[in-house]
């Protein structure tokens, strides 16, 4: 169950105080928890997520339209897709430790739902929907710009790291492969460790809950450390 201190702590983190606290509570309530409540069922975040997804698409579209006048429609579409996709929103949610505030059912909790990208990204959108209903477009726009559309250059490098690294390696006439070097944890909650190898040499290493995430982090490490210089 929610503690007032937890809600207040989250409000301080996101820089917005809700007039209707029930909206924030709903945004943080997973269906697995609401389904376990036999009396006075909690509303879960799914409807707020639906609204938040639409609001986020509009606000991010306006942001790219106003700030990137040189970009074509196709380029803006690709940039928006990379900035508001599931892994990107989950990444932003981790920045404010959103996962620790989610109400989960016992089964979802035991299988690592609190750290699952699909859940934390959905809750991020639900929070956006809740802020929109409680405070309107201006407050929502401030939140989106501060927590999702900030540090775009670094975020884009991370989200597009595999593509960027592949293009760089190809230009240099080298080969790039990703190799799983370790798998740990139970089947439903595995942790993968992957190495990025260029011409057989390990240049980066990453860990993730799935192979794709681990490969992305390995590629990002190579790019961040500027190991490959043309």
Coordinates of N, CA and C in Angstrom, one line a residue:
X1 N 0.8 -1.2 0.0 CA 0.0 0.0 0.0 C 0.9 1.3 0.0
X2 N 0.3 2.3 -0.5 CA 1.1 3.6 -0.6 C 1.3 4.2 0.7
X3 N 2.5 4.8 0.9 CA 2.7 5.6 2.1 C 2.8 7.0 1.6
X4 N 2.3 8.0 2.4 CA 2.3 9.4 2.0 C 3.7 9.9 1.8
X5 N 4.6 9.4 2.6 CA 6.0 9.8 2.4 C 6.6 9.4 1.1
X6 N 6.2 8.2 0.6 CA 6.7 7.8 -0.7 C 6.2 8.6 -1.9
X7 N 4.9 9.0 -1.8 CA 4.3 9.8 -2.8 C 4.9 11.2 -2.8
X8 N 5.1 11.7 -1.6 CA 5.7 13.0 -1.5 C 7.2 13.0 -2.0
X9 N 7.9 11.9 -1.7 CA 9.3 11.8 -2.2 C 9.3 11.8 -3.7
X10 N 8.4 11.1 -4.3 CA 8.3 11.0 -5.8 C 8.0 12.4 -6.4
X11 N 7.0 13.0 -5.8 CA 6.6 14.4 -6.2 C 7.8 15.3 -6.2
X12 N 8.6 15.2 -5.2 CA 9.8 16.1 -5.1 C 10.8 15.7 -6.2
X13 N 10.9 14.5 -6.5 CA 11.9 14.0 -7.6 C 11.4 14.6 -8.9
X14 N 10.1 14.5 -9.2 CA 9.7 14.9 -10.6 C 9.4 16.4 -10.6
X15 N 9.4 17.1 -9.5 CA 9.1 18.5 -9.5 C 7.7 18.9 -9.8
X16 N 6.8 18.0 -9.4 CA 5.4 18.3 -9.6 C 4.6 17.8 -8.4
X17 N 3.7 18.6 -7.8 CA 2.9 18.2 -6.7 C 1.4 18.1 -7.2
X18 N 0.9 16.9 -7.1 CA -0.5 16.6 -7.5 C -1.5 17.2 -6.6
X19 N -2.5 17.8 -7.3 CA -3.7 18.3 -6.6 C -4.6 17.1 -6.2
X20 N -4.7 16.2 -7.2 CA -5.5 14.9 -7.0 C -4.5 13.8 -6.8
X21 N -4.2 13.4 -5.6 CA -3.2 12.4 -5.3 C -3.6 11.0 -5.9
X22 N -5.0 10.8 -6.0 CA -5.4 9.5 -6.5 C -5.0 9.3 -8.0
X23 N -4.7 10.3 -8.7 CA -4.2 10.2 -10.1 C -2.8 9.6 -10.1
X24 N -2.0 10.1 -9.2 CA -0.6 9.6 -9.0 C -0.6 8.1 -8.6
X25 N -1.5 7.8 -7.6 CA -1.6 6.5 -7.1 C -2.0 5.5 -8.2
X26 N -3.0 5.9 -9.0 CA -3.5 5.1 -10.1 C -2.3 4.9 -11.1
X27 N -1.6 5.9 -11.4 CA -0.5 5.8 -12.4 C 0.6 4.8 -11.9
X28 N 0.7 4.6 -10.6 CA 1.7 3.7 -10.1 C 1.2 2.3 -9.8
X29 N -0.1 2.0 -10.1 CA -0.7 0.7 -9.7 C -0.8 -0.2 -10.9
X30 N -0.1 -1.3 -10.8 CA -0.1 -2.3 -11.8 C -1.3 -3.2 -11.7
X31 N -1.8 -3.7 -12.8 CA -3.0 -4.6 -12.8 C -2.9 -5.8 -11.9
X32 N -1.7 -6.3 -11.8 CA -1.5 -7.5 -10.9 C -1.8 -7.2 -9.5
X33 N -1.6 -5.9 -9.0 CA -1.9 -5.5 -7.7 C -3.4 -5.2 -7.6
X34 N -4.0 -4.5 -8.5 CA -5.4 -4.2 -8.4 C -6.3 -5.4 -8.5
X35 N -5.8 -6.5 -9.2 CA -6.5 -7.7 -9.3 C -6.5 -8.5 -8.0
X36 N -5.5 -8.3 -7.2 CA -5.4 -9.0 -5.9 C -6.3 -8.4 -4.8
X37 N -6.8 -7.2 -5.1 CA -7.6 -6.5 -4.0 C -9.1 -7.0 -4.2
X38 N -9.5 -7.7 -3.2 CA -10.9 -8.3 -3.2 C -11.9 -7.2 -2.9
X39 N -11.5 -6.2 -2.0 CA -12.4 -5.2 -1.6 C -11.8 -3.8 -2.0
X40 N -12.6 -2.9 -2.4 CA -12.1 -1.6 -2.8 C -11.0 -1.7 -3.8
X41 N -11.3 -2.3 -4.9 CA -10.2 -2.5 -6.0 C -9.6 -1.2 -6.4
X42 N -8.3 -1.2 -6.5 CA -7.5 0.0 -7.0 C -7.7 0.0 -8.5
X43 N -7.8 1.2 -9.1 CA -7.7 1.3 -10.6 C -6.3 1.2 -11.0
X44 N -6.0 0.5 -12.0 CA -4.6 0.3 -12.5 C -4.3 1.4 -13.5
X45 N -3.0 1.4 -13.9 CA -2.5 2.5 -14.7 C -2.8 2.5 -16.2
X46 N -3.5 1.4 -16.7 CA -3.6 1.2 -18.1 C -4.3 2.3 -18.9
X47 N -5.4 2.9 -18.4 CA -6.0 4.0 -19.1 C -5.2 5.2 -19.1
X48 N -4.5 5.5 -18.0 CA -3.6 6.7 -17.9 C -2.4 6.5 -18.9
X49 N -2.0 5.3 -19.0 CA -0.9 5.0 -20.0 C -1.3 5.3 -21.4
X50 N -2.5 4.9 -21.7 CA -3.1 5.2 -23.1 C -3.1 6.7 -23.4
X51 N -3.5 7.4 -22.4 CA -3.6 8.9 -22.5 C -2.2 9.5 -22.6
X52 N -1.3 9.0 -21.7 CA 0.1 9.5 -21.6 C 0.8 9.3 -22.9
X53 N 0.6 8.1 -23.5 CA 1.3 7.8 -24.8 C 0.9 8.8 -25.9
X54 N -0.4 9.2 -25.9 CA -0.8 10.2 -26.9 C -0.3 11.6 -26.6
X55 N -0.3 12.0 -25.4 CA 0.2 13.3 -25.0 C 1.7 13.4 -25.3
X56 N 2.5 12.3 -24.9 CA 3.9 12.3 -25.2 C 4.2 12.4 -26.6
X57 N 3.5 11.7 -27.5 CA 3.7 11.8 -28.9 C 3.5 13.2 -29.4
X58 N 2.5 13.9 -28.9 CA 2.2 15.3 -29.4 C 3.3 16.2 -28.9
X59 N 3.6 16.1 -27.6 CA 4.6 17.1 -27.1 C 6.0 16.8 -27.7
X60 N 6.4 15.6 -27.9 CA 7.7 15.3 -28.5 C 7.7 15.7 -29.9
X61 N 6.6 15.6 -30.6 CA 6.5 16.0 -32.0 C 6.7 17.5 -32.1
X62 N 6.0 18.2 -31.2 CA 6.2 19.7 -31.2 C 7.6 20.1 -30.9
X63 N 8.2 19.4 -30.0 CA 9.6 19.7 -29.5 C 10.5 19.6 -30.7
X64 N 10.5 18.5 -31.4 CA 11.4 18.3 -32.6 C 11.1 19.2 -33.7
X65 N 9.8 19.5 -33.9 CA 9.4 20.4 -35.0 C 10.0 21.8 -34.7
X66 N 9.9 22.3 -33.5 CA 10.4 23.6 -33.1 C 11.9 23.7 -33.0
X67 N 12.6 22.7 -32.6 CA 14.0 22.7 -32.3 C 14.9 22.2 -33.4
X68 N 14.3 21.5 -34.4 CA 15.1 20.9 -35.4 C 14.6 21.3 -36.8
X69 N 14.6 22.6 -37.1 CA 14.0 23.1 -38.4 C 14.6 22.5 -39.6
X70 N 15.8 22.0 -39.5 CA 16.5 21.5 -40.7 C 16.1 20.0 -41.0
X71 N 15.4 19.4 -40.0 CA 15.1 18.0 -40.2 C 13.9 17.7 -41.1
X72 N 13.9 16.7 -41.9 CA 12.8 16.3 -42.7 C 11.8 15.6 -41.8
X73 N 10.6 15.3 -42.4 CA 9.5 14.6 -41.7 C 10.0 13.2 -41.3
X74 N 10.7 12.5 -42.2 CA 11.2 11.2 -41.9 C 12.2 11.2 -40.8
X75 N 13.1 12.2 -40.8 CA 14.2 12.2 -39.8 C 13.6 12.5 -38.4
X76 N 12.6 13.4 -38.4 CA 11.9 13.7 -37.1 C 11.2 12.5 -36.6
X77 N 10.5 11.7 -37.5 CA 9.8 10.5 -37.1 C 10.8 9.5 -36.5
X78 N 11.9 9.3 -37.1 CA 12.9 8.3 -36.6 C 13.5 8.8 -35.3
X79 N 13.7 10.1 -35.1 CA 14.3 10.6 -33.9 C 13.2 10.4 -32.8
X80 N 12.0 10.8 -33.1 CA 10.9 10.6 -32.0 C 10.8 9.2 -31.6
X81 N 10.8 8.3 -32.6 CA 10.7 6.8 -32.3 C 11.8 6.3 -31.4
X82 N 13.0 6.8 -31.6 CA 14.1 6.3 -30.7 C 14.0 7.0 -29.4
X83 N 13.5 8.2 -29.2 CA 13.4 8.8 -27.9 C 12.2 8.4 -27.0
X84 N 11.2 7.9 -27.6 CA 10.0 7.6 -26.8 C 9.6 6.1 -26.9
X85 N 10.6 5.2 -27.3 CA 10.3 3.8 -27.4 C 10.4 3.2 -26.0
X86 N 10.1 1.9 -25.9 CA 10.0 1.3 -24.6 C 11.4 1.4 -23.8
X87 N 12.5 1.0 -24.5 CA 13.8 1.0 -23.7 C 14.2 2.4 -23.3
X88 N 13.8 3.4 -24.2 CA 14.2 4.8 -23.9 C 13.4 5.3 -22.7
X89 N 12.1 5.0 -22.6 CA 11.3 5.5 -21.5 C 11.7 4.7 -20.2
X90 N 12.0 3.5 -20.3 CA 12.5 2.7 -19.2 C 13.8 3.3 -18.6
X91 N 14.7 3.7 -19.5 CA 15.9 4.3 -19.2 C 15.6 5.6 -18.4
X92 N 14.7 6.4 -18.9 CA 14.3 7.7 -18.2 C 13.7 7.4 -16.8
X93 N 12.9 6.3 -16.8 CA 12.2 6.0 -15.5 C 13.2 5.6 -14.5
X94 N 14.3 4.9 -14.9 CA 15.4 4.5 -13.9 C 16.1 5.8 -13.4
X95 N 16.1 6.8 -14.1 CA 16.8 8.1 -13.7 C 16.1 8.6 -12.4
X96 N 14.8 8.4 -12.3 CA 14.1 8.9 -11.1 C 13.6 7.7 -10.2
X97 N 14.2 6.6 -10.4 CA 13.9 5.4 -9.6 C 12.5 5.1 -9.5
X98 N 11.8 5.2 -10.7 CA 10.3 5.1 -10.7 C 9.9 3.7 -10.3
X99 N 10.7 2.7 -10.6 CA 10.3 1.3 -10.3 C 10.0 1.1 -8.8
X100 N 10.7 1.8 -7.9 CA 10.6 1.5 -6.5 C 9.2 1.9 -6.0
X101 N 8.5 2.8 -6.7 CA 7.2 3.3 -6.2 C 6.0 2.5 -6.8
X102 N 6.2 1.6 -7.7 CA 5.1 0.9 -8.3 C 4.5 -0.1 -7.4
X103 N 3.2 -0.2 -7.4 CA 2.5 -1.3 -6.6 C 2.3 -2.5 -7.5
X104 N 2.9 -3.6 -7.1 CA 2.8 -4.8 -7.9 C 2.2 -5.9 -7.1
X105 N 1.6 -6.9 -7.8 CA 1.1 -8.1 -7.2 C 2.2 -9.0 -6.8
X106 N 2.0 -9.9 -5.9 CA 3.0 -10.8 -5.4 C 3.7 -11.6 -6.5
X107 N 2.9 -12.1 -7.4 CA 3.5 -12.9 -8.5 C 4.4 -12.0 -9.4
X108 N 4.0 -10.8 -9.8 CA 4.7 -10.0 -10.6 C 6.0 -9.5 -9.9
X109 N 5.9 -9.2 -8.6 CA 7.0 -8.8 -7.8 C 8.1 -9.9 -7.8
X110 N 7.7 -11.2 -7.6 CA 8.6 -12.3 -7.4 C 9.3 -12.6 -8.7
X111 N 8.8 -12.2 -9.9 CA 9.4 -12.5 -11.2 C 10.2 -11.3 -11.7
X112 N 10.4 -10.3 -10.9 CA 11.3 -9.2 -11.3 C 10.6 -8.1 -12.1
X113 N 9.3 -8.0 -11.9 CA 8.5 -7.0 -12.6 C 8.9 -5.6 -12.4
X114 N 9.4 -5.3 -11.2 CA 9.8 -3.9 -10.8 C 11.0 -3.4 -11.7
X115 N 11.7 -4.3 -12.3 CA 12.9 -3.9 -13.1 C 12.6 -4.2 -14.6
X116 N 11.4 -4.6 -14.9 CA 11.1 -4.9 -16.3 C 10.8 -3.7 -17.1
X117 N 11.5 -3.5 -18.3 CA 11.4 -2.3 -19.1 C 9.9 -2.1 -19.5
X118 N 9.2 -3.2 -19.8 CA 7.8 -3.0 -20.3 C 6.9 -2.4 -19.3
X119 N 7.2 -2.7 -18.0 CA 6.4 -2.1 -16.9 C 6.8 -0.7 -16.6
X120 N 8.1 -0.5 -16.4 CA 8.5 0.9 -16.0 C 8.3 1.9 -17.1
X121 N 8.3 1.5 -18.4 CA 8.0 2.4 -19.5 C 6.5 2.7 -19.5
X122 N 5.7 1.7 -19.2 CA 4.3 2.0 -19.2 C 3.9 2.9 -18.0
X123 N 4.5 2.8 -16.9 CA 4.3 3.6 -15.8 C 4.7 5.0 -16.1
X124 N 5.8 5.2 -16.8 CA 6.3 6.5 -17.2 C 5.2 7.2 -18.0
X125 N 4.6 6.5 -18.9 CA 3.6 7.1 -19.7 C 2.3 7.4 -18.9
X126 N 2.0 6.5 -17.9 CA 0.9 6.7 -17.1 C 1.1 8.0 -16.2
X127 N 2.3 8.2 -15.7 CA 2.6 9.4 -15.0 C 2.4 10.7 -15.8
X128 N 2.8 10.6 -17.1 CA 2.6 11.7 -18.0 C 1.1 12.0 -18.2
X129 N 0.3 10.9 -18.3 CA -1.1 11.1 -18.4 C -1.7 11.7 -17.2
X130 N -1.2 11.3 -16.0 CA -1.7 11.8 -14.7 C -1.4 13.3 -14.6
X131 N -0.2 13.6 -14.9 CA 0.2 15.1 -14.8 C -0.7 15.9 -15.8
X132 N -0.9 15.4 -17.0 CA -1.7 16.1 -17.9 C -3.1 16.3 -17.4
X133 N -3.8 15.3 -16.8 CA -5.1 15.5 -16.3 C -5.1 16.4 -15.1
X134 N -4.1 16.4 -14.3 CA -4.0 17.1 -13.0 C -3.6 18.6 -13.2
X135 N -2.6 18.8 -14.2 CA -2.0 20.1 -14.3 C -2.0 20.7 -15.7
X136 N -2.5 19.9 -16.7 CA -2.6 20.5 -18.1 C -1.3 20.4 -18.9
X137 N -1.3 20.9 -20.1 CA -0.3 20.8 -21.1 C 1.1 21.4 -20.6
X138 N 1.0 22.6 -20.0 CA 2.2 23.3 -19.6 C 3.1 22.5 -18.6
X139 N 2.4 22.0 -17.6 CA 3.1 21.2 -16.6 C 3.6 19.9 -17.2
X140 N 2.8 19.3 -18.0 CA 3.3 18.0 -18.7 C 4.5 18.3 -19.6
X141 N 4.4 19.4 -20.3 CA 5.5 19.7 -21.2 C 6.8 19.9 -20.5
X142 N 6.7 20.6 -19.3 CA 7.9 20.8 -18.5 C 8.5 19.4 -18.0
X143 N 7.6 18.5 -17.6 CA 8.1 17.2 -17.2 C 8.8 16.4 -18.3
X144 N 8.1 16.4 -19.5 CA 8.6 15.7 -20.6 C 10.0 16.2 -21.1
X145 N 10.1 17.5 -21.1 CA 11.4 18.2 -21.5 C 12.5 17.9 -20.5
X146 N 12.1 17.9 -19.3 CA 13.2 17.7 -18.2 C 13.6 16.2 -18.1
X147 N 12.7 15.3 -18.2 CA 13.0 13.9 -17.9 C 13.1 13.0 -19.1
X148 N 12.6 13.4 -20.3 CA 12.6 12.5 -21.5 C 13.4 13.2 -22.6
X149 N 13.2 14.4 -22.8 CA 13.8 15.1 -24.0 C 15.1 15.9 -23.6
X150 N 15.7 15.6 -22.5 CA 16.9 16.3 -22.1 C 18.1 15.4 -22.5
X151 N 19.3 16.0 -22.7 CA 20.5 15.3 -23.0 C 20.3 14.4 -24.2
X152 N 19.7 15.0 -25.3 CA 19.3 14.2 -26.4 C 20.5 13.6 -27.1
X153 N 21.6 14.3 -27.2 CA 22.8 13.8 -27.9 C 23.3 12.6 -27.3
X154 N 23.4 12.6 -26.0 CA 23.9 11.4 -25.3 C 22.9 10.2 -25.4
X155 N 21.7 10.5 -25.2 CA 20.6 9.5 -25.2 C 20.6 8.9 -26.6
X156 N 20.7 9.7 -27.7 CA 20.6 9.2 -29.0 C 21.8 8.3 -29.3
X157 N 22.9 8.6 -28.8 CA 24.1 7.8 -29.0 C 23.9 6.4 -28.3
X158 N 23.3 6.4 -27.1 CA 23.0 5.2 -26.4 C 22.0 4.4 -27.2
X159 N 20.8 5.0 -27.6 CA 19.7 4.2 -28.2 C 20.1 3.7 -29.6
X160 N 21.0 4.5 -30.3 CA 21.4 4.1 -31.7 C 22.8 3.5 -31.7
X161 N 23.3 3.1 -30.5 CA 24.7 2.7 -30.4 C 25.0 1.5 -31.4
X162 N 24.2 0.5 -31.5 CA 24.5 -0.6 -32.4 C 24.6 -0.2 -33.8
X163 N 23.6 0.6 -34.3 CA 23.6 1.1 -35.7 C 24.9 1.9 -35.9
X164 N 25.1 2.9 -35.0 CA 26.3 3.8 -35.2 C 27.6 3.0 -35.2
X165 N 27.7 2.0 -34.3 CA 29.0 1.2 -34.3 C 29.1 0.4 -35.5
X166 N 28.0 -0.2 -36.0 CA 28.1 -1.0 -37.2 C 28.5 -0.2 -38.4
X167 N 28.0 1.0 -38.5 CA 28.4 1.9 -39.7 C 29.8 2.3 -39.6
X168 N 30.3 2.6 -38.4 CA 31.7 2.9 -38.2 C 32.6 1.8 -38.5
X169 N 32.3 0.6 -38.1 CA 33.1 -0.6 -38.3 C 33.2 -0.9 -39.8
X170 N 32.0 -0.8 -40.5 CA 31.9 -1.1 -41.9 C 32.8 -0.1 -42.7
X171 N 32.8 1.2 -42.4 CA 33.6 2.1 -43.0 C 35.1 1.8 -42.9
X172 N 35.5 1.2 -41.8 CA 36.9 0.9 -41.5 C 37.3 -0.5 -42.1
X173 N 36.3 -1.2 -42.7 CA 36.5 -2.5 -43.4 C 36.8 -3.6 -42.3
X174 N 36.2 -3.4 -41.2 CA 36.4 -4.4 -40.1 C 35.1 -5.2 -39.9
X175 N 35.2 -6.3 -39.1 CA 34.0 -7.1 -38.8 C 33.6 -6.9 -37.3
X176 N 32.3 -6.9 -37.1 CA 31.8 -6.7 -35.7 C 30.8 -7.9 -35.4
X177 N 31.1 -8.5 -34.2 CA 30.2 -9.6 -33.7 C 29.9 -9.3 -32.2
X178 N 28.8 -9.8 -31.8 CA 28.4 -9.8 -30.4 C 28.4 -11.2 -29.8
X179 N 29.1 -11.4 -28.7 CA 29.2 -12.8 -28.2 C 28.7 -12.8 -26.8
X180 N 27.8 -13.7 -26.5 CA 27.3 -13.9 -25.1 C 28.4 -14.7 -24.3
X181 N 28.9 -14.1 -23.3 CA 30.0 -14.7 -22.5 C 29.5 -15.2 -21.2
X182 N 28.3 -14.8 -20.8 CA 27.7 -15.3 -19.5 C 26.2 -15.1 -19.5
X183 N 25.6 -16.1 -18.9 CA 24.1 -16.0 -18.6 C 23.9 -16.4 -17.1
X184 N 23.2 -15.6 -16.3 CA 23.0 -15.9 -14.9 C 21.6 -15.7 -14.5
X185 N 21.2 -16.3 -13.4 CA 19.8 -16.0 -12.9 C 18.8 -17.1 -13.4
X186 N 17.6 -17.1 -12.9 CA 16.6 -18.1 -13.3 C 16.1 -17.7 -14.7
X187 N 15.4 -18.7 -15.3 CA 15.0 -18.6 -16.7 C 14.1 -17.4 -16.9
X188 N 13.2 -17.0 -15.9 CA 12.3 -15.9 -16.1 C 13.0 -14.5 -15.8
X189 N 14.2 -14.6 -15.3 CA 14.8 -13.3 -14.9 C 16.3 -13.3 -15.2
X190 N 16.7 -13.7 -16.4 CA 18.1 -13.9 -16.7 C 18.9 -12.6 -16.9
X191 N 20.2 -12.7 -16.6 CA 21.1 -11.5 -16.9 C 22.1 -12.0 -17.9
X192 N 22.2 -11.3 -19.0 CA 23.1 -11.6 -20.1 C 24.3 -10.7 -20.1
X193 N 25.5 -11.3 -20.3 CA 26.7 -10.5 -20.4 C 27.3 -10.7 -21.8
X194 N 27.4 -9.6 -22.6 CA 27.8 -9.7 -24.0 C 29.1 -8.9 -24.3
X195 N 29.9 -9.4 -25.1 CA 31.1 -8.6 -25.5 C 30.9 -8.2 -27.0
X196 N 31.4 -7.0 -27.3 CA 31.4 -6.5 -28.7 C 32.8 -6.7 -29.2
X197 N 33.0 -7.5 -30.2 CA 34.3 -7.9 -30.7 C 34.5 -7.3 -32.1
X198 N 35.5 -6.6 -32.3 CA 35.9 -6.0 -33.6 C 37.1 -6.7 -34.1
X199 N 37.0 -7.4 -35.3 CA 38.1 -8.2 -35.8 C 38.7 -9.1 -34.7
X200 N 37.8 -9.7 -33.9 CA 38.1 -10.7 -32.9 C 38.6 -10.1 -31.6
X201 N 38.7 -8.8 -31.5 CA 39.2 -8.2 -30.3 C 38.0 -7.6 -29.5
X202 N 38.0 -7.9 -28.2 CA 36.9 -7.4 -27.4 C 37.2 -5.9 -27.0
X203 N 36.2 -5.1 -27.5 CA 36.4 -3.6 -27.2 C 35.3 -3.1 -26.3
X204 N 34.3 -3.9 -26.0 CA 33.2 -3.4 -25.1 C 32.5 -4.5 -24.5
X205 N 31.9 -4.3 -23.3 CA 31.2 -5.4 -22.6 C 29.9 -4.7 -22.0
X206 N 28.8 -5.5 -22.1 CA 27.5 -4.9 -21.5 C 26.7 -6.0 -20.9
X207 N 25.8 -5.6 -19.9 CA 24.9 -6.6 -19.3 C 23.5 -6.1 -19.5
X208 N 22.6 -7.0 -19.6 CA 21.2 -6.7 -19.7 C 20.3 -7.8 -19.5
X209 N 19.0 -7.5 -19.3 CA 18.0 -8.6 -19.0 C 17.6 -9.4 -20.3
X210 N 18.1 -8.9 -21.4 CA 17.9 -9.7 -22.7 C 19.2 -9.4 -23.5
X211 N 19.3 -10.2 -24.6 CA 20.5 -10.1 -25.4 C 20.7 -8.8 -26.1
X212 N 19.5 -8.3 -26.6 CA 19.5 -7.0 -27.3 C 20.0 -5.8 -26.4
X213 N 19.5 -5.8 -25.2 CA 19.9 -4.7 -24.3 C 21.4 -4.8 -23.9
X214 N 21.9 -6.0 -23.7 CA 23.3 -6.2 -23.4 C 24.2 -5.8 -24.6
X215 N 23.8 -6.2 -25.8 CA 24.5 -5.8 -27.0 C 24.6 -4.2 -27.1
X216 N 23.5 -3.6 -26.9 CA 23.4 -2.2 -27.0 C 24.4 -1.5 -26.0
X217 N 24.4 -2.0 -24.8 CA 25.3 -1.4 -23.8 C 26.8 -1.7 -24.1
X218 N 27.1 -2.8 -24.7 CA 28.4 -3.1 -25.1 C 28.9 -2.2 -26.3
X219 N 28.0 -2.0 -27.2 CA 28.3 -1.0 -28.3 C 28.5 0.4 -27.8
X220 N 27.6 0.8 -26.9 CA 27.7 2.1 -26.3 C 29.0 2.3 -25.6
X221 N 29.5 1.3 -24.9 CA 30.8 1.4 -24.2 C 31.9 1.6 -25.2
X222 N 31.9 0.9 -26.4 CA 32.9 1.1 -27.4 C 32.9 2.6 -27.9
X223 N 31.7 3.1 -28.2 CA 31.5 4.5 -28.7 C 31.9 5.5 -27.7
X224 N 31.5 5.3 -26.4 CA 31.7 6.3 -25.4 C 33.2 6.4 -25.1
X225 N 33.9 5.3 -25.1 CA 35.4 5.3 -24.8 C 36.2 5.7 -26.0
X226 N 35.5 5.9 -27.2 CA 36.2 6.3 -28.4 C 37.4 5.4 -28.7
X227 N 37.1 4.1 -28.6 CA 38.1 3.1 -28.8 C 38.5 3.0 -30.3
X228 N 37.4 3.1 -31.1 CA 37.7 3.0 -32.6 C 37.8 4.5 -33.1
X229 N 38.9 4.8 -33.6 CA 39.1 6.1 -34.2 C 39.5 5.9 -35.7
X230 N 38.8 6.5 -36.6 CA 39.2 6.4 -38.0 C 40.5 7.1 -38.3

